[in-house]
CSV table of C-alpha atoms in Angstrom, one decimal:
chain,number,residue,atom,x,y,z
A,1,MET,CA,104.4,21.9,114.0
A,2,SER,CA,104.9,21.9,110.2
A,3,THR,CA,102.9,19.8,107.8
A,4,PRO,CA,104.3,18.4,104.5
A,5,ARG,CA,102.2,21.0,102.7
A,6,ASP,CA,104.2,23.7,104.6
A,7,ASP,CA,107.5,22.2,103.6
A,8,ASP,CA,106.4,22.2,99.9
A,9,ALA,CA,106.7,26.0,100.0
A,10,LEU,CA,110.4,25.7,100.7
A,11,SER,CA,111.2,23.4,97.8
A,12,TRP,CA,111.0,23.6,94.1
A,13,GLY,CA,109.8,20.8,91.8
A,14,GLY,CA,112.7,18.7,90.6
A,15,ASP,CA,115.0,19.5,93.5
A,16,ASP,CA,115.9,15.9,93.9
A,17,ASP,CA,117.1,15.6,90.3
A,18,PRO,CA,120.6,14.1,90.4
A,19,THR,CA,121.7,16.0,87.3
A,20,LEU,CA,121.4,19.2,89.3
A,21,ASP,CA,124.2,18.3,91.7
A,22,VAL,CA,127.1,20.6,91.2
A,23,GLY,CA,130.6,20.0,92.5
A,24,GLU,CA,130.3,16.3,93.4
A,25,LYS,CA,132.4,14.0,91.3
A,26,HIS,CA,131.2,10.5,91.0
A,27,ALA,CA,133.6,8.0,89.5
A,28,PRO,CA,131.9,5.4,87.4
A,29,THR,CA,131.8,2.0,88.9
A,30,ARG,CA,131.9,-1.3,87.1
A,31,GLU,CA,128.9,-2.6,88.8
A,32,THR,CA,126.6,0.0,87.3
A,33,GLY,CA,127.9,-0.5,83.8
A,34,ALA,CA,127.3,3.2,83.1
A,35,GLU,CA,129.5,5.1,80.7
A,36,PRO,CA,131.8,7.6,82.4
A,37,ARG,CA,130.2,11.0,82.8
A,38,VAL,CA,132.0,14.1,81.7
A,39,GLU,CA,132.2,16.5,84.7
A,40,ALA,CA,131.9,20.1,84.0
A,41,GLU,CA,134.8,22.2,85.3
A,42,PRO,CA,134.0,25.4,87.2
A,43,LEU,CA,133.9,28.4,84.9
A,44,GLU,CA,136.8,30.9,85.2
A,45,PRO,CA,136.8,34.4,83.8
A,46,LEU,CA,138.6,34.5,80.5
A,47,GLN,CA,141.6,36.8,80.5
A,48,PRO,CA,142.6,38.2,77.2
A,49,GLU,CA,146.1,37.4,76.3
A,50,ALA,CA,148.3,39.8,74.3
A,51,PRO,CA,149.0,38.3,70.9
A,52,ALA,CA,152.5,37.1,70.5
A,53,PRO,CA,154.6,39.2,68.1
A,54,VAL,CA,155.0,37.7,64.7
A,55,ASN,CA,158.6,37.0,63.8
A,56,ARG,CA,159.0,37.1,60.1
A,57,HIS,CA,162.7,36.5,60.1
A,58,PRO,CA,163.4,33.6,62.5
A,59,GLU,CA,167.2,33.6,61.8
A,60,SER,CA,167.5,37.3,62.9
A,61,ALA,CA,165.7,36.5,66.2
A,62,ALA,CA,168.5,34.3,67.3
A,63,ALA,CA,171.1,37.0,66.7
A,64,LYS,CA,169.2,39.8,68.5
A,65,PRO,CA,169.1,39.8,72.3
A,66,ALA,CA,165.6,39.9,73.9
A,67,VAL,CA,164.4,43.4,74.6
A,68,ALA,CA,162.0,43.9,77.5
A,69,GLU,CA,158.9,45.9,77.1
A,70,PRO,CA,159.2,49.5,78.4
A,71,THR,CA,157.7,50.1,81.8
A,72,LEU,CA,155.4,52.9,82.8
A,73,ALA,CA,158.3,54.9,84.3
A,74,GLU,CA,160.3,54.5,81.1
A,75,THR,CA,157.6,55.6,78.7
A,76,GLY,CA,156.7,58.8,80.6
A,77,ASP,CA,153.0,58.0,80.6
A,78,ASP,CA,152.7,58.7,84.3
A,79,ASP,CA,149.8,61.1,83.9
A,80,ASP,CA,147.5,59.1,86.2
A,81,PRO,CA,149.3,56.5,88.3
A,82,ASP,CA,146.3,56.1,90.6
A,83,ALA,CA,143.9,55.4,87.7
A,84,GLU,CA,144.2,51.7,88.1
A,85,HIS,CA,143.6,51.9,91.8
A,86,ALA,CA,140.5,54.1,91.6
A,87,ALA,CA,137.4,52.4,92.8
A,88,PRO,CA,133.8,53.4,92.5
A,89,LEU,CA,132.3,55.4,95.3
A,90,GLY,CA,130.5,53.4,97.9
A,91,ASN,CA,127.5,54.5,99.9
A,92,VAL,CA,129.5,56.6,102.3
A,93,GLY,CA,131.3,58.4,99.5
A,94,LEU,CA,128.0,59.2,97.7
A,95,VAL,CA,126.6,60.6,100.9
A,96,GLY,CA,129.8,62.6,101.5
A,97,ILE,CA,129.6,64.0,97.9
A,98,GLY,CA,126.0,65.0,98.5
A,99,MET,CA,126.9,66.8,101.7
A,100,VAL,CA,129.7,68.7,100.1
A,101,ALA,CA,127.4,69.5,97.2
A,102,ALA,CA,124.8,70.9,99.6
A,103,THR,CA,127.6,72.9,101.3
A,104,PHE,CA,128.7,74.4,97.9
A,105,LEU,CA,125.1,75.2,97.1
A,106,LEU,CA,124.7,77.0,100.4
A,107,PHE,CA,127.9,78.9,99.7
A,108,ALA,CA,126.5,80.0,96.4
A,109,ILE,CA,123.4,81.3,98.0
A,110,GLY,CA,125.5,83.0,100.7
A,111,TRP,CA,127.6,84.8,98.1
A,112,LEU,CA,124.4,86.0,96.3
A,113,LEU,CA,122.8,87.3,99.5
A,114,ALA,CA,126.0,89.0,100.6
A,115,GLY,CA,126.6,90.6,97.2
A,116,PHE,CA,123.1,92.0,97.0
A,117,ARG,CA,123.5,93.4,100.5
A,118,LEU,CA,126.8,95.0,99.5
A,119,ASN,CA,125.0,96.6,96.5
A,120,GLY,CA,122.5,98.2,98.8
A,121,LEU,CA,125.1,99.7,101.2
A,122,GLY,CA,126.0,102.5,98.8
A,123,LEU,CA,129.6,101.6,98.2
A,124,PRO,CA,131.6,103.8,95.8
A,125,ILE,CA,131.7,101.0,93.2
A,126,PRO,CA,129.3,101.0,90.3
A,127,SER,CA,126.3,98.7,90.9
A,128,VAL,CA,127.0,96.8,87.6
A,129,THR,CA,130.4,95.9,88.9
A,130,VAL,CA,129.0,94.6,92.2
A,131,ILE,CA,126.3,92.6,90.4
A,132,ALA,CA,128.9,91.1,88.0
A,133,LEU,CA,131.2,90.2,90.9
A,134,THR,CA,128.3,88.8,92.9
A,135,ILE,CA,127.3,86.5,90.1
A,136,GLY,CA,130.9,85.4,89.6
A,137,ALA,CA,131.3,84.7,93.3
A,138,ALA,CA,128.0,82.8,93.4
A,139,LEU,CA,129.1,80.6,90.5
A,140,ALA,CA,132.6,79.9,91.9
A,141,PRO,CA,131.5,77.1,94.4
A,142,LEU,CA,129.4,75.4,91.8
A,143,VAL,CA,132.2,75.6,89.2
A,144,TRP,CA,134.7,74.3,91.8
A,145,PHE,CA,132.5,71.3,92.6
A,146,VAL,CA,131.8,70.3,89.0
A,147,ALA,CA,135.5,70.8,88.0
A,148,VAL,CA,136.7,68.6,90.9
A,149,LEU,CA,134.3,65.9,90.1
A,150,ALA,CA,135.1,66.0,86.4
A,151,LEU,CA,138.9,66.2,86.8
A,152,THR,CA,139.3,63.6,89.6
A,153,ARG,CA,137.2,60.9,88.0
A,154,ASN,CA,140.1,58.4,87.9
A,155,ARG,CA,141.7,59.4,91.2
A,156,ARG,CA,141.3,57.9,94.6
A,157,THR,CA,138.4,58.9,96.8
A,158,TRP,CA,140.5,60.7,99.4
A,159,GLN,CA,142.1,62.8,96.7
A,160,ARG,CA,138.7,63.9,95.5
A,161,PHE,CA,137.5,64.8,99.0
A,162,LEU,CA,140.7,66.6,99.7
A,163,LEU,CA,140.2,68.9,96.8
A,164,LEU,CA,136.6,69.4,97.7
A,165,ILE,CA,137.5,70.4,101.3
A,166,VAL,CA,140.1,72.8,99.9
A,167,GLY,CA,137.3,74.4,97.9
A,168,ILE,CA,135.1,74.6,101.0
A,169,VAL,CA,137.9,76.5,102.9
A,170,LEU,CA,138.7,78.8,100.0
A,171,LEU,CA,135.1,79.7,99.0
A,172,VAL,CA,133.5,80.5,102.3
A,173,PRO,CA,131.2,83.5,101.8
A,174,TRP,CA,133.1,85.9,104.2
A,175,PRO,CA,130.9,89.0,103.4
A,176,PHE,CA,127.8,87.0,104.3
A,177,LEU,CA,129.4,85.9,107.6
A,178,SER,CA,130.8,89.3,108.4
A,179,LEU,CA,127.6,91.2,107.7
A,180,GLY,CA,125.5,88.8,109.7
A,181,ALA,CA,122.5,86.8,108.6
A,182,PHE,CA,119.9,89.5,108.6
A,183,ALA,CA,122.0,92.8,108.7
């Protein structure tokens, strides 16, 4: 059983103020003798309109036919047709990006481990070359990840993930897998 004191916690002082009513339109009646109230219209977002071209020679405008604005296909500015459709990543996209980043980080560690193991096997390649190639191979997954994120900023999410998956397939540390984990 609730008491009036308990119900006070669910209300705010002044809730019964008639000026706070939104959306109800009251037509003034002659009985009340009140002046007509001006009702506020709901706010709509302002959309900027392109300024109309200034015609300095009105007589020449009548002689010329109207020319339509060039479209995207006509101007050749089709660098990024999906840019207007790109949406920010949601929670699932962010978790997916994190998982792919962790995969690329593990690949970099795998390339480092495999390269240092290959250096210790006594291959007929100078060790400086093996170390340089190991560092390059370890940086490749990280560079791929950063490059895909930077270059696909305005693309759709599926396109970004497709390129990241291609990188995962291409940059698998095969020497690490073929030598075994603790060979």
